[in-house]
Amino acid sequence: MSSTNRNRRVVVTGIGMISPIGNNRADFGEALLAGRSGITEVESPSRHVAFHGVGGEVKDFDEKSLKKLYFKSKDQKKSIKVMCREVQMGAAAALLALEDSGLDLEAIDHSRLGVDFGANLMFYPPVTLAEACLSCVDEQSGEFDSNRWGADGLKAMEPLWMLKYLPNMPACHIGIFIDARGPNNSITLDEASPGVAMTEALNIIERGTAEMMVVGGTGTRLHTMRTLHSRLWDELGYDAEDISASCKPFDKNRSGQVVAESSGSLLLEEEEHAKARGATIYARLHSGASSCVARADGTTDQAQAVVNTISASLNRAGLSVADLGHINAHGLGTSIGDTEEAKAYRTLLKDANVPITSLKGQLGNSGAGSGFLEIAGSILALREGKIPGTLNCSSPDESLGIEVVAGQARATENKLFASVNFTMIGQASSVVLEVA
């Protein structure tokens, strides 16, 4: 394996997303800066278990639009039948990022093109298991007989059922669609997936193993089973007076996160390769890192994990925290999560005047998909000379001791930012980028 070469700079040349506020770069960027919320009453009956029926739902994305707008070839269209919605969103976002990059797939060395994609664990909708489960019910007792599953249950499952729900399938389908013969990997670290996927792709390009890497993440908490899990384990927010304001990151009246679905993707490219083909360079990826911290008693320490990952990212880039123009935070809008995250920023920033923003008040939390939307949000806003605002933070919680970009976007000349995400079990990841 070749050694890391920090002289090989890595840049972002393509952006794609499927999100609650837009299914392409232009629509997403416009809605972001206009402060339009993607949190609404959920329309799809299959996801009616959302808390008070509220979520960040992707609109205008179904099999019809998939065939018309995203999957152009016959082989791509045929693959839809072995893709669950999350896989579909991931593949669509990746194809949008490639289209946005202007990369000519007929002119490149495909052995130098790779994929690194994040995903949540994927679950079957209950209806998918209904017939199979009923076939194992004892007629006399009316109870499920697990001993009959192998002989009777599996035969009643839909064909190729496993291929629809494996979390490595987004990277697999994307690799096949674009004939990417370089490194291919899948990251299943829930919300921490984006920073890990970005860092791994950065390492690959710096080592000289590839010139181009499609990176991204796809996920949903707006799914019958995942939403039920959220209702059991997570602190969920709701505002009866204004549904769109149900998630209030860093606000003193915050009550919890909002479940959502989304996917985001970027094309990372070695800088000289990008310049040689005349690509638009959106940003430079300076560095990335990850950390997972648990205490001796088994409880997680999210604050320390955030401190560790941002410190490591800045150290790798040769930067200090004072160099940052802003931090795009995880910002769930939960009482404990925001408190722990703010504690990390107080430790990191000390006297440095670095504002914090969060986009989950606008987008909700989709797990592995959220971080890439947040990275894209900072890139697109900074290209307009602005830090994206934190929607629904009308009364910032002063006890947190951080400066929040509350409400509307804020003008800035500093194009350097960090993006950070973490999970409920103490995993955290971050990246540092500088907009061109």
CSV table of C-alpha atoms in Angstrom, one decimal:
chain,number,residue,atom,x,y,z
A,1,MET,CA,0.0,0.0,0.0
A,2,SER,CA,1.3,3.4,-0.9
A,3,SER,CA,1.9,5.9,1.9
A,4,THR,CA,-0.2,9.0,2.5
A,5,ASN,CA,0.8,12.0,0.4
A,6,ARG,CA,-0.6,15.2,1.9
A,7,ASN,CA,0.5,17.0,-1.3
A,8,ARG,CA,-2.5,15.4,-3.0
A,9,ARG,CA,-5.2,17.8,-2.1
A,10,VAL,CA,-8.8,16.7,-2.1
A,11,VAL,CA,-11.7,18.8,-3.3
A,12,VAL,CA,-15.5,18.6,-3.6
A,13,THR,CA,-16.7,18.8,-7.3
A,14,GLY,CA,-20.2,17.5,-7.1
A,15,ILE,CA,-23.2,17.7,-4.8
A,16,GLY,CA,-26.4,15.7,-4.8
A,17,MET,CA,-29.2,15.2,-2.3
A,18,ILE,CA,-32.7,13.8,-1.8
A,19,SER,CA,-34.1,15.8,1.1
A,20,PRO,CA,-37.2,17.2,2.8
A,21,ILE,CA,-36.5,20.6,1.3
A,22,GLY,CA,-35.4,19.7,-2.2
A,23,ASN,CA,-34.2,16.9,-4.4
A,24,ASN,CA,-31.3,18.6,-6.1
A,25,ARG,CA,-28.6,21.1,-5.3
A,26,ALA,CA,-30.3,24.2,-6.6
A,27,ASP,CA,-33.7,23.6,-4.9
A,28,PHE,CA,-32.0,22.5,-1.6
A,29,GLY,CA,-29.8,25.6,-1.5
A,30,GLU,CA,-32.6,28.0,-2.3
A,31,ALA,CA,-34.9,26.5,0.4
A,32,LEU,CA,-32.0,26.4,2.9
A,33,LEU,CA,-31.2,30.1,2.7
A,34,ALA,CA,-34.9,31.0,2.5
A,35,GLY,CA,-35.4,29.3,5.9
A,36,ARG,CA,-38.2,27.0,4.6
A,37,SER,CA,-38.8,24.0,6.9
A,38,GLY,CA,-39.0,20.4,5.6
A,39,ILE,CA,-40.8,19.3,8.8
A,40,THR,CA,-44.4,18.7,8.1
A,41,GLU,CA,-47.3,16.4,8.8
A,42,VAL,CA,-46.3,13.0,7.3
A,43,GLU,CA,-48.4,12.2,4.2
A,44,SER,CA,-47.4,8.6,3.5
A,45,PRO,CA,-49.7,6.2,5.3
A,46,SER,CA,-46.8,3.7,5.7
A,47,ARG,CA,-45.0,6.0,8.0
A,48,HIS,CA,-48.0,7.1,10.1
A,49,VAL,CA,-46.4,6.1,13.4
A,50,ALA,CA,-44.3,9.2,13.5
A,51,PHE,CA,-44.6,11.2,16.8
A,52,HIS,CA,-47.8,13.2,16.4
A,53,GLY,CA,-47.6,12.4,12.7
A,54,VAL,CA,-44.7,14.8,12.2
A,55,GLY,CA,-41.5,14.3,10.3
A,56,GLY,CA,-39.0,15.4,7.7
A,57,GLU,CA,-40.5,13.6,4.7
A,58,VAL,CA,-39.0,13.5,1.2
A,59,LYS,CA,-41.7,14.6,-1.2
A,60,ASP,CA,-42.0,13.8,-4.9
A,61,PHE,CA,-39.8,10.7,-4.7
A,62,ASP,CA,-41.4,7.4,-5.8
A,63,GLU,CA,-40.9,4.7,-8.4
A,64,LYS,CA,-42.3,6.9,-11.1
A,65,SER,CA,-40.1,9.9,-10.4
A,66,LEU,CA,-37.1,7.5,-9.8
A,67,LYS,CA,-37.4,6.2,-13.4
A,68,LYS,CA,-38.1,9.6,-14.9
A,69,LEU,CA,-35.6,11.8,-13.1
A,70,TYR,CA,-32.8,9.7,-11.6
A,71,PHE,CA,-32.4,6.2,-13.0
A,72,LYS,CA,-31.9,6.8,-16.7
A,73,SER,CA,-30.6,3.5,-18.0
A,74,LYS,CA,-32.6,0.3,-18.5
A,75,ASP,CA,-30.4,-1.6,-16.0
A,76,GLN,CA,-30.8,1.0,-13.4
A,77,LYS,CA,-34.6,0.9,-13.7
A,78,LYS,CA,-34.5,-2.9,-13.4
A,79,SER,CA,-32.6,-2.6,-10.1
A,80,ILE,CA,-35.5,-0.8,-8.4
A,81,LYS,CA,-37.2,-4.0,-7.5
A,82,VAL,CA,-34.3,-5.0,-5.3
A,83,MET,CA,-34.0,-1.7,-3.5
A,84,CYS,CA,-35.8,-0.4,-0.4
A,85,ARG,CA,-36.5,3.3,-0.2
A,86,GLU,CA,-33.2,4.1,1.6
A,87,VAL,CA,-31.1,2.4,-1.1
A,88,GLN,CA,-33.1,4.2,-3.8
A,89,MET,CA,-32.5,7.6,-2.2
A,90,GLY,CA,-28.8,6.9,-1.8
A,91,ALA,CA,-28.3,5.8,-5.4
A,92,ALA,CA,-30.3,8.8,-6.7
A,93,ALA,CA,-28.2,11.3,-4.6
A,94,ALA,CA,-25.0,9.7,-5.9
A,95,LEU,CA,-26.1,10.0,-9.5
A,96,LEU,CA,-27.1,13.6,-8.9
A,97,ALA,CA,-23.7,14.4,-7.4
A,98,LEU,CA,-22.0,12.8,-10.5
A,99,GLU,CA,-24.2,14.8,-12.8
A,100,ASP,CA,-23.5,18.0,-10.9
A,101,SER,CA,-19.8,17.3,-11.2
A,102,GLY,CA,-19.8,17.1,-15.0
A,103,LEU,CA,-17.5,14.1,-14.8
A,104,ASP,CA,-17.4,12.3,-18.1
A,105,LEU,CA,-17.7,8.6,-17.3
A,106,GLU,CA,-16.7,7.7,-20.8
A,107,ALA,CA,-13.3,9.5,-20.4
A,108,ILE,CA,-12.0,8.3,-17.1
A,109,ASP,CA,-10.0,5.4,-15.8
A,110,HIS,CA,-12.7,3.5,-13.8
A,111,SER,CA,-10.1,1.7,-11.7
A,112,ARG,CA,-9.4,5.2,-10.2
A,113,LEU,CA,-13.1,5.8,-9.2
A,114,GLY,CA,-14.4,4.4,-5.9
A,115,VAL,CA,-17.3,4.6,-3.5
A,116,ASP,CA,-17.6,5.1,0.2
A,117,PHE,CA,-21.2,5.2,1.5
A,118,GLY,CA,-22.8,5.4,4.9
A,119,ALA,CA,-26.1,3.9,5.9
A,120,ASN,CA,-28.3,3.0,8.9
A,121,LEU,CA,-29.2,-0.6,9.6
A,122,MET,CA,-32.2,-1.2,7.3
A,123,PHE,CA,-35.5,-2.8,8.4
A,124,TYR,CA,-38.3,-4.6,6.6
A,125,PRO,CA,-41.8,-3.0,6.8
A,126,PRO,CA,-44.0,-5.2,8.9
A,127,VAL,CA,-46.3,-5.9,5.9
A,128,THR,CA,-43.3,-7.6,4.3
A,129,LEU,CA,-43.2,-10.2,7.0
A,130,ALA,CA,-47.0,-10.6,7.5
A,131,GLU,CA,-47.6,-13.5,5.1
A,132,ALA,CA,-44.5,-15.4,6.2
A,133,CYS,CA,-45.3,-15.0,9.9
A,134,LEU,CA,-48.9,-16.0,9.4
A,135,SER,CA,-47.8,-19.2,7.7
A,136,CYS,CA,-46.0,-20.2,10.9
A,137,VAL,CA,-49.0,-19.7,13.2
A,138,ASP,CA,-50.3,-22.9,14.9
A,139,GLU,CA,-53.9,-23.4,13.9
A,140,GLN,CA,-55.0,-24.8,17.2
A,141,SER,CA,-53.2,-22.4,19.6
A,142,GLY,CA,-53.1,-19.4,17.4
A,143,GLU,CA,-49.5,-18.8,18.4
A,144,PHE,CA,-46.4,-18.2,16.3
A,145,ASP,CA,-44.3,-21.4,16.0
A,146,SER,CA,-40.6,-20.5,15.5
A,147,ASN,CA,-39.8,-24.1,14.6
A,148,ARG,CA,-41.8,-23.7,11.4
A,149,TRP,CA,-39.9,-20.6,10.2
A,150,GLY,CA,-37.3,-22.4,8.1
A,151,ALA,CA,-39.7,-24.7,6.4
A,152,ASP,CA,-42.8,-22.5,6.0
A,153,GLY,CA,-41.9,-18.9,6.8
A,154,LEU,CA,-38.9,-18.3,4.5
A,155,LYS,CA,-40.8,-19.7,1.5
A,156,ALA,CA,-43.5,-17.0,2.0
A,157,MET,CA,-41.0,-14.2,1.9
A,158,GLU,CA,-40.8,-11.9,-1.1
A,159,PRO,CA,-38.2,-12.9,-3.7
A,160,LEU,CA,-34.7,-11.5,-3.1
A,161,TRP,CA,-35.9,-9.9,0.1
A,162,MET,CA,-32.5,-9.8,1.7
A,163,LEU,CA,-31.0,-7.8,-1.1
A,164,LYS,CA,-33.4,-4.9,-0.6
A,165,TYR,CA,-32.4,-4.3,3.0
A,166,LEU,CA,-28.6,-4.8,3.3
A,167,PRO,CA,-26.8,-1.6,4.4
A,168,ASN,CA,-24.0,-2.3,2.0
A,169,MET,CA,-26.3,-2.2,-1.0
A,170,PRO,CA,-26.2,1.6,-1.6
A,171,ALA,CA,-22.4,1.4,-2.3
A,172,CYS,CA,-22.9,-1.8,-4.3
A,173,HIS,CA,-25.6,-0.4,-6.6
A,174,ILE,CA,-23.7,2.9,-7.0
A,175,GLY,CA,-20.5,1.0,-7.9
A,176,ILE,CA,-22.3,-1.0,-10.5
A,177,PHE,CA,-24.2,2.0,-12.0
A,178,ILE,CA,-21.1,4.0,-12.6
A,179,ASP,CA,-18.7,1.1,-13.1
A,180,ALA,CA,-16.5,2.2,-10.2
A,181,ARG,CA,-13.7,-0.4,-10.0
A,182,GLY,CA,-11.7,1.4,-7.2
A,183,PRO,CA,-12.1,1.0,-3.5
A,184,ASN,CA,-15.7,0.4,-2.3
A,185,ASN,CA,-16.8,0.4,1.3
A,186,SER,CA,-19.9,0.8,3.4
A,187,ILE,CA,-20.1,2.5,6.8
A,188,THR,CA,-22.9,1.7,9.2
A,189,LEU,CA,-22.3,4.0,12.1
A,190,ASP,CA,-25.7,5.8,12.0
A,191,GLU,CA,-25.3,9.6,12.4
A,192,ALA,CA,-21.5,9.2,12.7
A,193,SER,CA,-21.2,7.6,9.2
A,194,PRO,CA,-20.7,10.8,7.2
A,195,GLY,CA,-17.4,11.9,8.8
A,196,VAL,CA,-16.0,8.4,8.8
A,197,ALA,CA,-16.9,7.9,5.1
A,198,MET,CA,-15.4,11.3,4.2
A,199,THR,CA,-12.2,10.6,6.1
A,200,GLU,CA,-11.7,7.2,4.6
A,201,ALA,CA,-12.2,8.6,1.1
A,202,LEU,CA,-9.8,11.4,1.9
A,203,ASN,CA,-7.2,8.8,3.0
A,204,ILE,CA,-7.7,6.8,-0.2
A,205,ILE,CA,-7.1,9.8,-2.5
A,206,GLU,CA,-4.2,11.0,-0.5
A,207,ARG,CA,-2.6,7.6,-0.7
A,208,GLY,CA,-2.9,7.7,-4.4
A,209,THR,CA,-5.3,4.7,-4.5
A,210,ALA,CA,-7.9,6.6,-6.4
A,211,GLU,CA,-8.5,10.1,-8.0
A,212,MET,CA,-12.3,10.2,-7.5
A,213,MET,CA,-14.5,8.9,-4.7
A,214,VAL,CA,-18.3,9.1,-4.5
A,215,VAL,CA,-19.1,9.6,-0.9
A,216,GLY,CA,-22.5,9.8,0.8
A,217,GLY,CA,-25.0,8.6,3.3
A,218,THR,CA,-28.6,7.5,3.2
A,219,GLY,CA,-30.9,6.9,6.1
A,220,THR,CA,-34.4,7.1,7.6
A,221,ARG,CA,-35.9,7.3,11.0
A,222,LEU,CA,-39.2,7.9,9.2
A,223,HIS,CA,-40.0,4.2,8.7
A,224,THR,CA,-42.5,2.1,10.6
A,225,MET,CA,-39.9,0.1,12.6
A,226,ARG,CA,-37.3,2.8,13.0
A,227,THR,CA,-39.9,5.4,14.0
A,228,LEU,CA,-41.2,3.0,16.7
A,229,HIS,CA,-37.6,2.6,17.9
A,230,SER,CA,-37.3,6.4,18.1
A,231,ARG,CA,-40.5,6.6,20.1
A,232,LEU,CA,-39.1,4.0,22.6
A,233,TRP,CA,-35.6,5.4,22.9
A,234,ASP,CA,-35.4,9.0,21.8
A,235,GLU,CA,-36.5,12.3,23.0
A,236,LEU,CA,-39.0,13.5,20.3
A,237,GLY,CA,-40.1,17.1,19.8
A,238,TYR,CA,-43.5,18.5,18.9
A,239,ASP,CA,-44.9,22.0,18.7
A,240,ALA,CA,-48.7,21.9,18.4
A,241,GLU,CA,-48.9,25.6,17.5
A,242,ASP,CA,-46.3,25.4,14.7
A,243,ILE,CA,-45.6,21.8,13.5
A,244,SER,CA,-42.6,23.1,11.3
A,245,ALA,CA,-41.0,24.3,14.6
A,246,SER,CA,-41.1,20.9,16.3
A,247,CYS,CA,-37.4,20.7,16.4
A,248,LYS,CA,-35.6,23.6,18.2
A,249,PRO,CA,-31.9,23.1,18.3
A,250,PHE,CA,-30.1,24.9,21.2
A,251,ASP,CA,-33.3,26.7,22.1
A,252,LYS,CA,-34.4,27.0,25.8
A,253,ASN,CA,-37.8,25.6,24.8
A,254,ARG,CA,-36.5,22.6,22.9
A,255,SER,CA,-38.3,19.3,23.4
A,256,GLY,CA,-36.6,16.8,21.2
A,257,GLN,CA,-35.6,15.7,17.7
A,258,VAL,CA,-37.9,15.0,14.7
A,259,VAL,CA,-37.6,11.9,12.7
A,260,ALA,CA,-36.8,12.3,9.0
A,261,GLU,CA,-35.5,10.6,5.8
A,262,SER,CA,-32.8,11.8,3.4
A,263,SER,CA,-29.7,11.1,1.4
A,264,GLY,CA,-26.7,13.2,0.5
A,265,SER,CA,-23.7,12.6,-1.7
A,266,LEU,CA,-20.5,14.4,-2.8
A,267,LEU,CA,-17.9,13.7,-5.4
A,268,LEU,CA,-14.5,14.0,-3.9
A,269,GLU,CA,-11.6,14.4,-6.4
A,270,GLU,CA,-7.9,14.9,-6.3
A,271,GLU,CA,-7.4,18.6,-7.0
A,272,GLU,CA,-5.1,18.5,-10.0
A,273,HIS,CA,-7.4,15.9,-11.6
A,274,ALA,CA,-10.4,18.2,-11.1
A,275,LYS,CA,-8.5,21.2,-12.5
A,276,ALA,CA,-7.4,19.3,-15.6
A,277,ARG,CA,-10.9,18.6,-16.6
A,278,GLY,CA,-12.1,22.1,-15.8
A,279,ALA,CA,-14.4,21.0,-12.9
A,280,THR,CA,-16.2,23.5,-10.6
A,281,ILE,CA,-14.5,23.2,-7.2
A,282,TYR,CA,-17.0,23.8,-4.4
A,283,ALA,CA,-14.6,23.3,-1.4
A,284,ARG,CA,-11.4,21.6,-0.2
A,285,LEU,CA,-11.6,18.8,2.3
A,286,HIS,CA,-8.8,19.5,4.7
A,287,SER,CA,-9.3,16.6,7.2
A,288,GLY,CA,-11.5,14.3,9.2
A,289,ALA,CA,-11.5,12.2,12.3
A,290,SER,CA,-13.7,10.0,14.5
A,291,SER,CA,-13.9,9.0,18.2
A,292,CYS,CA,-16.0,6.8,20.4
A,293,VAL,CA,-16.0,7.3,24.2
A,294,ALA,CA,-17.6,5.3,27.0
A,295,ARG,CA,-17.1,5.6,30.7
A,296,ALA,CA,-16.0,2.8,33.0
A,297,ASP,CA,-19.7,2.2,34.0
A,298,GLY,CA,-20.7,1.7,30.4
A,299,THR,CA,-22.4,5.1,29.9
A,300,THR,CA,-21.4,7.1,26.9
A,301,ASP,CA,-19.5,10.4,26.9
A,302,GLN,CA,-20.7,12.2,23.8
A,303,ALA,CA,-19.1,15.5,24.9
A,304,GLN,CA,-15.6,14.0,25.1
A,305,ALA,CA,-16.1,12.2,21.8
A,306,VAL,CA,-17.0,15.5,20.1
A,307,VAL,CA,-13.9,17.2,21.7
A,308,ASN,CA,-11.7,14.3,20.5
A,309,THR,CA,-12.9,14.2,16.9
A,310,ILE,CA,-12.8,18.0,16.3
A,311,SER,CA,-9.4,18.3,18.0
A,312,ALA,CA,-8.0,15.4,15.8
A,313,SER,CA,-9.5,16.9,12.6
A,314,LEU,CA,-7.9,20.3,13.3
A,315,ASN,CA,-4.6,18.8,14.3
A,316,ARG,CA,-4.5,16.8,11.1
A,317,ALA,CA,-5.2,19.9,9.1
A,318,GLY,CA,-2.6,22.0,11.0
A,319,LEU,CA,-5.4,24.4,12.1
A,320,SER,CA,-6.6,25.8,15.4
A,321,VAL,CA,-10.2,26.1,16.5
A,322,ALA,CA,-9.9,29.9,16.2
A,323,ASP,CA,-9.4,29.5,12.4
A,324,LEU,CA,-13.0,28.1,12.0
A,325,GLY,CA,-15.7,30.4,10.7
A,326,HIS,CA,-18.4,28.2,12.1
A,327,ILE,CA,-19.2,24.7,13.3
A,328,ASN,CA,-22.2,22.9,11.7
A,329,ALA,CA,-23.3,21.0,14.8
A,330,HIS,CA,-25.2,17.8,15.3
A,331,GLY,CA,-27.9,19.9,17.1
A,332,LEU,CA,-30.6,17.4,17.7
A,333,GLY,CA,-32.8,19.7,19.7
A,334,THR,CA,-32.9,17.3,22.6
A,335,SER,CA,-32.3,18.5,26.2
A,336,ILE,CA,-29.5,16.1,27.0
A,337,GLY,CA,-27.9,15.9,23.5
A,338,ASP,CA,-27.7,19.7,23.1
A,339,THR,CA,-26.3,20.1,26.6
A,340,GLU,CA,-23.6,17.5,26.1
A,341,GLU,CA,-22.7,19.0,22.7
A,342,ALA,CA,-22.5,22.5,24.0
A,343,LYS,CA,-20.3,21.3,26.8
A,344,ALA,CA,-17.9,20.0,24.2
A,345,TYR,CA,-17.8,23.3,22.4
A,346,ARG,CA,-17.1,25.3,25.6
A,347,THR,CA,-14.2,23.0,26.2
A,348,LEU,CA,-12.9,23.4,22.6
A,349,LEU,CA,-13.5,27.0,22.0
A,350,LYS,CA,-12.6,28.6,25.3
A,351,ASP,CA,-12.2,32.3,24.2
A,352,ALA,CA,-12.5,31.7,20.5
A,353,ASN,CA,-15.5,33.4,18.9
A,354,VAL,CA,-16.8,30.6,16.7
A,355,PRO,CA,-20.5,30.5,16.0
A,356,ILE,CA,-22.5,27.3,16.0
A,357,THR,CA,-25.4,26.3,13.7
A,358,SER,CA,-27.6,23.3,13.3
A,359,LEU,CA,-29.8,22.4,10.3
A,360,LYS,CA,-31.9,19.7,12.0
A,361,GLY,CA,-34.6,22.2,12.9
A,362,GLN,CA,-35.1,22.5,9.2
A,363,LEU,CA,-34.4,18.9,8.1
A,364,GLY,CA,-35.0,16.6,11.0
A,365,ASN,CA,-32.8,13.6,11.8
A,366,SER,CA,-32.4,10.8,9.2
A,367,GLY,CA,-29.4,9.1,10.7
A,368,ALA,CA,-26.6,8.5,8.2
A,369,GLY,CA,-28.1,10.8,5.6
A,370,SER,CA,-28.2,14.0,7.8
A,371,GLY,CA,-24.5,14.8,8.0
A,372,PHE,CA,-24.1,15.0,4.3
A,373,LEU,CA,-27.0,17.4,3.9
A,374,GLU,CA,-25.4,19.5,6.7
A,375,ILE,CA,-22.0,19.6,4.9
A,376,ALA,CA,-23.7,20.5,1.7
A,377,GLY,CA,-25.7,23.2,3.5
A,378,SER,CA,-22.6,24.9,4.8
A,379,ILE,CA,-20.9,24.7,1.4
A,380,LEU,CA,-23.8,26.2,-0.5
A,381,ALA,CA,-24.4,28.9,2.1
A,382,LEU,CA,-20.8,29.9,2.3
A,383,ARG,CA,-20.7,30.2,-1.5
A,384,GLU,CA,-23.2,33.0,-1.0
A,385,GLY,CA,-21.1,34.5,1.9
A,386,LYS,CA,-23.4,33.2,4.6
A,387,ILE,CA,-23.5,30.8,7.6
A,388,PRO,CA,-26.8,28.9,7.4
A,389,GLY,CA,-29.1,29.8,10.3
A,390,THR,CA,-30.5,27.5,13.0
A,391,LEU,CA,-34.3,27.4,12.3
A,392,ASN,CA,-36.6,27.5,15.3
A,393,CYS,CA,-33.9,28.8,17.7
A,394,SER,CA,-35.9,31.9,18.6
A,395,SER,CA,-34.8,31.9,22.3
A,396,PRO,CA,-31.3,30.5,22.5
A,397,ASP,CA,-30.5,28.7,25.7
A,398,GLU,CA,-28.0,31.0,27.4
A,399,SER,CA,-27.1,28.3,29.9
A,400,LEU,CA,-25.4,26.4,27.1
A,401,GLY,CA,-22.7,29.0,26.9
A,402,ILE,CA,-22.3,29.0,23.1
A,403,GLU,CA,-23.0,31.5,20.3
A,404,VAL,CA,-25.8,30.1,18.0
A,405,VAL,CA,-26.5,31.5,14.6
A,406,ALA,CA,-30.2,31.7,15.5
A,407,GLY,CA,-32.9,32.0,12.9
A,408,GLN,CA,-31.7,33.6,9.7
A,409,ALA,CA,-28.4,33.1,7.9
A,410,ARG,CA,-25.5,35.3,8.9
A,411,ALA,CA,-23.0,37.1,6.6
A,412,THR,CA,-19.4,35.9,6.9
A,413,GLU,CA,-16.1,36.1,5.0
A,414,ASN,CA,-14.6,33.1,6.7
A,415,LYS,CA,-15.1,30.0,4.5
A,416,LEU,CA,-13.6,27.4,6.8
A,417,PHE,CA,-16.0,25.2,8.8
A,418,ALA,CA,-16.2,22.0,10.7
A,419,SER,CA,-19.1,19.6,10.6
A,420,VAL,CA,-19.8,17.2,13.4
A,421,ASN,CA,-22.2,14.4,14.2
A,422,PHE,CA,-22.6,11.8,16.9
A,423,THR,CA,-24.7,8.8,17.9
A,424,MET,CA,-26.6,8.0,21.1
A,425,ILE,CA,-23.9,5.4,22.0
A,426,GLY,CA,-21.0,7.8,22.0
A,427,GLN,CA,-19.6,7.6,18.4
A,428,ALA,CA,-18.6,11.0,16.9
A,429,SER,CA,-17.1,12.1,13.6
A,430,SER,CA,-16.1,15.4,12.0
A,431,VAL,CA,-14.6,16.9,8.9
A,432,VAL,CA,-13.0,20.3,8.2
A,433,LEU,CA,-13.7,21.9,4.8
A,434,GLU,CA,-12.9,25.3,3.2
A,435,VAL,CA,-15.2,26.6,0.5
A,436,ALA,CA,-13.5,27.8,-2.7
